[in-house]
Amino acid sequence: MDNKPILVTRSSMPPLGEYMDEISDLWESHWLTNRGVKHGELESALAGYFGCDNVSLFTNGHAALECVIESMGLEGEVVTTPFTFASTTHALVRKGLVPVFADIDPNDYTLDPASIEAAITDRTCAIVPVHVYGSLCDVEAIQEIADRHGLKVIYDAAHAFGVTRDGISAACFGDASMFSFHATKVFNTIEGGAVAFRDRSLGDAMNAWKNFGISSDGRVLYSGGNGKMNEFCAAMGLCNLRHVDGEIEKRSRVAARYDELLAPLSSLRRLRPQAGVEPNYAYYPIVVGDDFPLSRDELSSSLKNEGICARKYFYPLTSDFECYRGRFGSPEDTPIAEDISRRVLTLPIYADLRLEDVDRICGIILTAARERG
Ligand code: T4K
């Protein structure tokens, strides 16, 4: 067994020949971007995969999130989670909205509906929950709250590609869902993202926004940006989409091995299955309990010393970022999120991670616990 460093994830890539075949016609057409053929094919293929009517592609997930927020014309406060990647909070602030942080559920780390309800004021215009690690939010409770208060729901579904509940894709909940197709995600287009959305008219606004605000009849309607996915990224997506279910299946075997080997360590909390949810095994988070002999940071260092790059996704809370400190409440306002972010470590997981490497990672954790315990 070699002891090469193992990073937290590794991009899935199609066979090289398949990608070469997919891009070869670009050398005929010389059409490289601006809603090309591959772009159209990928939008249709994703709508089919998600089982939803409307999908709009973007250069990346963050641009997609900013665009859908702006296209909905939101103003005021948005109830959201601080337990997320920087992008979620940044998108709200950059669009002139005020994030109001609600707390998370200690079991699946998604927004707690009761905490959402408590954060709503007469200035609230929307809820932006995150399907963290691919765990689905309580979509029914959130929709019920949104309907009662007349709020939009935009899911940050960056982690939730391929996740279904009772056979329904994560893409089908709320008014819109943003997906990231970054290289580190379960499904990637190198860089890329998409919005799946309910109201077809939102598509016209988003299409204009991502092309400098220019509408299909040539009028300039918005001070838009440039968020167009290019043909090489769309081609990567077409190839990766053919393999993504197999990649998720391989990830499930990696997760099952972690589950088996870490089960004796009751002080390391693992993700629990959610009723009716088919997960995508995007991340493998463990939450280090008080009764574990090492702290989260000590465990992270023990792994790093052996070349294993686990990551503290998501620490610190976005409410504790230097650029936001004191502006939108404080981490103490969301004590569960604060506690989890200080204890969580995401272990390496990707489709081609060898089971013997999982054995090695778990061996390091078990040895560290035994030596300290
Ligand atoms: N909302 C949420 C909840 C998100 O998690 C994200 C992105 C977004 C929104 C925004 O979506 P995008 O605009 O990115 O589409 C990474 C990703 O850059 C970021 O996309 C992702 N979330 C975040 C959770 O993770 P870093 O700074 O941790 O990435 P980095 O460069 O350290 O890479 C992590 C590991 O991935 C490396 O150790 C090795 C592997 N890797 C990385 C790259 C760049 C590869 O195997 N291939 C690669 O090309 O942020």
XYZ file of C-alpha atoms and ligand atoms in Angstrom:
423
model
C 0.000 0.000 0.000
C 1.408 3.428 -0.939
C 1.145 6.383 1.389
C 0.463 9.128 -1.160
C -1.321 12.212 0.223
C -5.087 11.940 0.030
C -6.998 15.162 -0.561
C -10.541 15.805 0.612
C -11.871 15.132 -2.869
C -10.791 14.507 -6.447
C -12.592 15.587 -9.598
C -14.520 12.961 -11.529
C -13.440 12.915 -15.170
C -14.828 10.984 -18.138
C -12.562 8.777 -20.274
C -10.322 11.143 -22.294
C -11.480 9.670 -25.608
C -15.101 10.325 -24.733
C -14.379 13.989 -24.029
C -12.296 14.314 -27.212
C -15.208 12.898 -29.226
C -17.606 15.287 -27.518
C -15.553 18.397 -28.302
C -14.360 17.395 -31.803
C -17.256 19.124 -33.597
C -16.249 22.433 -31.971
C -13.291 22.371 -34.382
C -15.831 22.310 -37.206
C -18.222 24.939 -35.875
C -15.751 27.285 -34.159
C -18.733 28.156 -31.915
C -17.260 28.195 -28.425
C -19.704 30.043 -26.183
C -22.860 32.253 -26.095
C -25.513 29.527 -25.865
C -23.972 27.046 -28.272
C -25.203 23.578 -29.226
C -23.585 21.795 -26.257
C -25.050 24.393 -23.901
C -28.544 23.668 -25.230
C -27.994 19.913 -25.061
C -26.792 20.084 -21.463
C -29.721 22.252 -20.331
C -32.156 19.711 -21.831
C -30.249 16.723 -20.449
C -30.225 18.223 -16.951
C -33.933 19.053 -17.073
C -34.477 15.378 -17.955
C -32.162 14.175 -15.184
C -33.827 16.399 -12.573
C -37.332 15.771 -13.882
C -38.068 19.506 -13.932
C -39.123 21.910 -16.688
C -36.645 24.768 -16.410
C -32.859 24.752 -16.113
C -30.501 27.649 -16.833
C -26.719 27.121 -17.010
C -24.067 29.468 -15.622
C -20.300 29.921 -15.462
C -20.375 28.851 -11.820
C -22.776 28.246 -8.964
C -22.085 31.584 -7.305
C -22.996 33.556 -10.443
C -26.129 31.418 -10.689
C -27.107 32.316 -7.120
C -26.493 36.039 -7.598
C -28.433 35.959 -10.852
C -31.521 34.231 -9.481
C -31.601 36.586 -6.483
C -31.379 39.643 -8.745
C -33.841 38.258 -11.296
C -36.463 37.798 -8.573
C -36.091 41.469 -7.633
C -35.652 40.689 -3.932
C -35.250 43.484 -1.391
C -34.926 43.512 2.396
C -34.031 40.616 4.702
C -33.388 36.995 3.841
C -33.455 34.212 6.415
C -30.500 31.912 5.799
C -27.867 29.721 7.433
C -24.372 30.728 8.587
C -23.265 27.057 8.307
C -22.293 27.141 4.643
C -19.601 28.054 2.152
C -18.816 31.781 1.780
C -20.754 31.944 -1.487
C -24.246 31.730 0.027
C -23.874 34.720 2.328
C -21.741 36.715 -0.120
C -24.399 36.381 -2.842
C -27.038 37.889 -0.553
C -24.848 40.747 0.662
C -23.529 41.527 -2.832
C -27.135 41.825 -4.036
C -27.921 44.374 -1.323
C -29.888 42.014 0.921
C -29.548 41.612 4.677
C -28.831 38.029 5.795
C -30.674 37.093 8.979
C -29.099 33.958 10.362
C -31.271 31.175 11.722
C -29.947 28.093 13.524
C -29.530 24.575 12.177
C -30.839 21.161 13.070
C -28.206 19.242 15.094
C -28.852 16.025 13.158
C -28.631 17.007 9.505
C -27.101 20.527 9.781
C -29.779 22.137 7.591
C -31.891 25.116 8.690
C -34.255 24.396 11.572
C -37.792 25.455 10.507
C -38.625 26.723 14.021
C -35.582 28.980 13.934
C -36.547 30.223 10.450
C -39.998 31.116 11.712
C -38.545 33.034 14.663
C -36.266 35.067 12.346
C -39.029 36.341 10.040
C -39.929 40.037 10.252
C -42.067 42.321 8.104
C -38.915 43.061 6.076
C -38.281 39.414 5.145
C -38.575 38.700 1.417
C -37.114 35.194 1.091
C -35.605 32.111 2.694
C -32.290 30.792 1.352
C -31.635 27.388 2.934
C -28.687 25.130 2.050
C -28.881 21.353 1.482
C -25.598 21.014 3.408
C -23.434 17.994 2.418
C -26.386 16.838 0.277
C -28.676 16.398 3.317
C -32.071 17.680 2.276
C -33.666 20.527 4.212
C -37.130 20.020 5.667
C -38.589 21.201 2.359
C -42.219 20.759 3.359
C -41.973 22.737 6.586
C -39.998 25.464 4.809
C -42.557 25.719 1.996
C -45.373 25.893 4.516
C -43.643 28.791 6.328
C -42.902 30.547 3.022
C -46.500 30.214 1.826
C -47.876 31.519 5.107
C -45.619 34.601 5.010
C -45.605 35.134 1.225
C -41.838 34.518 0.882
C -39.700 33.178 -1.963
C -37.578 30.081 -1.344
C -34.241 29.725 -3.131
C -32.317 26.581 -2.213
C -28.548 26.572 -2.301
C -28.359 23.027 -3.685
C -24.635 23.246 -4.498
C -24.111 19.944 -2.654
C -27.297 18.170 -3.684
C -26.817 17.019 -7.274
C -28.465 13.624 -7.716
C -30.192 13.697 -4.316
C -33.861 12.701 -4.324
C -36.603 12.451 -1.747
C -39.350 9.924 -2.444
C -38.013 9.895 -6.002
C -38.271 13.691 -6.421
C -35.069 15.556 -7.256
C -33.687 18.230 -4.945
C -34.059 20.501 -7.992
C -37.851 20.464 -7.699
C -38.318 22.183 -4.318
C -38.922 25.867 -3.622
C -39.074 28.584 -6.277
C -35.549 27.873 -7.468
C -32.495 25.759 -6.652
C -28.903 26.657 -7.411
C -26.443 23.864 -8.232
C -22.660 24.126 -8.354
C -20.858 22.121 -11.020
C -17.409 23.047 -9.684
C -14.568 20.540 -10.156
C -14.969 19.446 -6.514
C -18.628 18.516 -6.828
C -20.344 15.142 -7.408
C -21.175 16.339 -10.939
C -18.804 18.812 -12.545
C -18.487 20.885 -15.696
C -14.946 21.973 -14.592
C -16.437 25.290 -13.427
C -20.155 25.746 -13.799
C -23.525 25.929 -12.184
C -27.230 26.023 -12.861
C -30.554 27.234 -11.567
C -33.547 24.922 -11.724
C -36.710 26.997 -11.341
C -40.480 26.826 -11.269
C -41.726 30.029 -12.979
C -40.794 29.958 -16.672
C -40.737 33.776 -16.921
C -37.796 33.847 -14.503
C -35.793 32.153 -17.296
C -36.087 35.198 -19.593
C -34.751 37.499 -16.876
C -31.898 35.123 -16.021
C -30.966 34.585 -19.680
C -30.813 38.331 -20.181
C -28.905 38.911 -16.913
C -26.159 36.449 -17.780
C -25.707 38.094 -21.200
C -25.151 41.733 -20.135
C -28.894 42.304 -19.664
C -29.583 41.922 -23.398
C -32.984 40.315 -24.086
C -33.690 37.892 -26.935
C -35.062 40.778 -29.064
C -31.886 42.831 -28.576
C -33.181 45.345 -26.019
C -31.005 45.952 -22.948
C -33.303 45.463 -19.980
C -30.949 45.041 -17.009
C -27.467 46.113 -15.988
C -26.583 42.440 -16.287
C -23.292 40.611 -16.122
C -21.663 37.774 -18.005
C -22.510 34.354 -16.654
C -22.534 32.189 -19.794
C -21.236 28.621 -19.658
C -18.857 27.893 -22.545
C -19.019 24.886 -24.864
C -16.001 23.043 -23.390
C -17.586 23.102 -19.942
C -20.957 22.055 -21.350
C -19.229 19.183 -23.205
C -17.600 18.073 -19.941
C -21.053 18.126 -18.374
C -22.571 16.014 -21.149
C -19.845 13.395 -20.630
C -19.934 13.453 -16.828
C -23.717 13.192 -16.790
C -23.474 9.779 -18.516
C -21.353 8.528 -15.609
C -22.704 10.398 -12.597
C -25.000 7.665 -11.271
C -22.078 5.218 -11.357
C -19.898 7.749 -9.559
C -22.528 8.153 -6.832
C -22.720 4.373 -6.494
C -18.929 4.222 -6.021
C -19.115 7.024 -3.442
C -21.753 5.031 -1.564
C -19.273 2.158 -1.157
C -16.671 4.541 0.265
C -19.235 5.962 2.710
C -20.353 2.474 3.732
C -16.745 1.513 4.524
C -16.306 4.635 6.686
C -19.609 3.847 8.414
C -18.488 0.303 9.172
C -15.017 1.186 10.454
C -16.011 4.262 12.463
C -19.113 2.684 14.010
C -17.250 1.628 17.195
C -16.363 5.289 17.873
C -19.672 6.500 19.260
C -18.122 9.872 20.119
C -17.669 10.633 16.413
C -21.106 11.535 15.065
C -21.765 10.539 11.456
C -24.547 11.662 9.109
C -27.719 9.684 9.682
C -29.830 8.537 6.726
C -32.871 10.774 6.120
C -36.261 9.127 5.597
C -37.028 8.645 1.901
C -33.811 10.397 0.812
C -31.407 8.874 -1.726
C -28.155 10.637 -0.866
C -25.238 11.485 -3.170
C -22.418 11.001 -0.622
C -20.983 14.385 -1.610
C -19.162 14.812 1.707
C -18.345 12.590 4.675
C -18.613 14.833 7.765
C -17.832 13.642 11.273
C -18.651 15.696 14.353
C -16.164 15.217 17.187
C -17.899 14.797 20.556
C -16.613 15.962 23.960
C -15.934 12.359 24.965
C -13.604 11.721 22.003
C -9.994 11.769 23.269
C -8.869 14.359 20.660
C -10.332 17.714 19.736
C -11.418 18.311 16.124
C -8.248 20.317 15.477
C -6.010 17.652 17.030
C -7.684 14.961 14.938
C -7.266 17.090 11.820
C -3.533 17.489 12.617
C -3.084 13.762 13.253
C -4.547 13.048 9.827
C -2.502 15.795 8.178
C 0.719 14.407 9.655
C -0.049 11.211 7.728
C -0.858 13.059 4.496
C -4.632 12.962 4.857
C -6.243 16.324 4.052
C -9.570 16.376 5.851
C -11.218 19.815 5.728
C -13.168 21.952 8.201
C -16.189 22.509 5.969
C -17.715 24.775 7.337
C -15.613 26.655 9.852
C -15.886 29.436 10.783
C -19.558 30.324 10.383
C -20.053 32.976 7.724
C -21.444 35.255 10.463
C -17.942 35.124 11.987
C -16.072 36.110 8.809
C -13.962 39.229 9.303
C -15.965 41.054 6.644
C -19.269 40.340 8.453
C -18.301 40.345 12.135
C -20.771 42.449 14.090
C -22.822 43.344 11.001
C -25.434 40.592 10.911
C -25.622 39.347 14.490
C -23.021 37.040 15.974
C -22.224 33.307 16.039
C -23.780 33.078 19.523
C -27.161 33.814 17.927
C -26.969 30.373 16.286
C -25.475 28.187 19.056
C -26.029 24.843 17.345
C -24.373 25.999 14.122
C -21.533 27.491 16.171
C -21.020 24.239 18.076
C -21.109 22.025 14.963
C -18.727 24.281 13.039
C -16.164 23.965 15.866
C -16.437 20.163 15.864
C -16.920 19.143 12.230
C -14.341 17.578 9.956
C -15.094 16.312 6.454
C -13.076 13.221 5.583
C -11.850 12.488 2.040
C -14.487 11.059 -0.255
C -14.609 10.653 -4.027
C -15.663 7.950 -6.437
C -12.181 6.527 -7.002
C -11.039 6.652 -3.382
C -9.788 3.118 -2.749
C -11.324 1.179 0.085
C -7.813 0.396 1.363
C -7.260 4.151 1.630
C -10.445 4.437 3.696
C -9.056 1.644 5.883
C -5.833 3.631 6.304
C -7.683 6.853 7.176
C -9.863 5.059 9.731
C -6.784 3.263 11.083
C -5.149 6.639 11.787
C -8.291 7.860 13.571
C -8.645 4.680 15.630
C -4.964 4.665 16.563
C -5.018 8.342 17.567
C -8.083 7.698 19.750
C -6.519 4.616 21.349
C -3.184 6.308 22.085
C -4.929 9.275 23.731
C -7.813 7.400 25.307
N -22.783 27.188 -2.087
C -22.161 26.180 -1.455
C -22.848 25.552 -0.291
C -20.917 25.720 -1.902
O -20.295 24.712 -1.246
C -20.313 26.330 -3.016
C -19.011 25.905 -3.475
C -21.017 27.368 -3.667
C -22.243 27.776 -3.160
C -20.469 28.099 -4.861
O -20.404 27.287 -6.017
P -19.256 27.588 -7.147
O -19.355 29.038 -7.498
O -17.922 27.193 -6.581
O -19.676 26.698 -8.299
C -14.175 24.393 -2.804
C -14.796 24.823 -4.109
O -13.987 25.756 -4.815
C -16.174 25.366 -3.985
O -16.782 25.211 -5.276
C -17.002 24.584 -2.981
N -18.305 25.140 -2.736
C -16.268 24.521 -1.655
C -17.038 23.752 -0.616
O -15.036 23.848 -1.873
P -11.960 25.093 -1.635
O -11.256 26.410 -1.504
O -12.100 24.261 -0.424
O -11.320 24.224 -2.837
P -9.860 23.658 -3.015
O -9.216 24.316 -4.167
O -9.136 23.663 -1.714
O -10.158 22.144 -3.452
C -10.545 21.150 -2.518
C -9.999 19.822 -3.000
O -10.607 19.441 -4.208
C -8.499 19.844 -3.290
O -7.798 19.535 -2.115
C -8.345 18.764 -4.350
C -9.686 18.723 -5.028
N -9.665 19.357 -6.347
C -9.662 20.727 -6.432
C -9.681 21.331 -7.658
C -9.683 22.848 -7.761
C -9.662 18.573 -7.492
O -9.636 17.331 -7.414
N -9.682 19.176 -8.709
C -9.686 20.526 -8.850
O -9.711 21.034 -9.984
O -13.409 25.414 -2.237
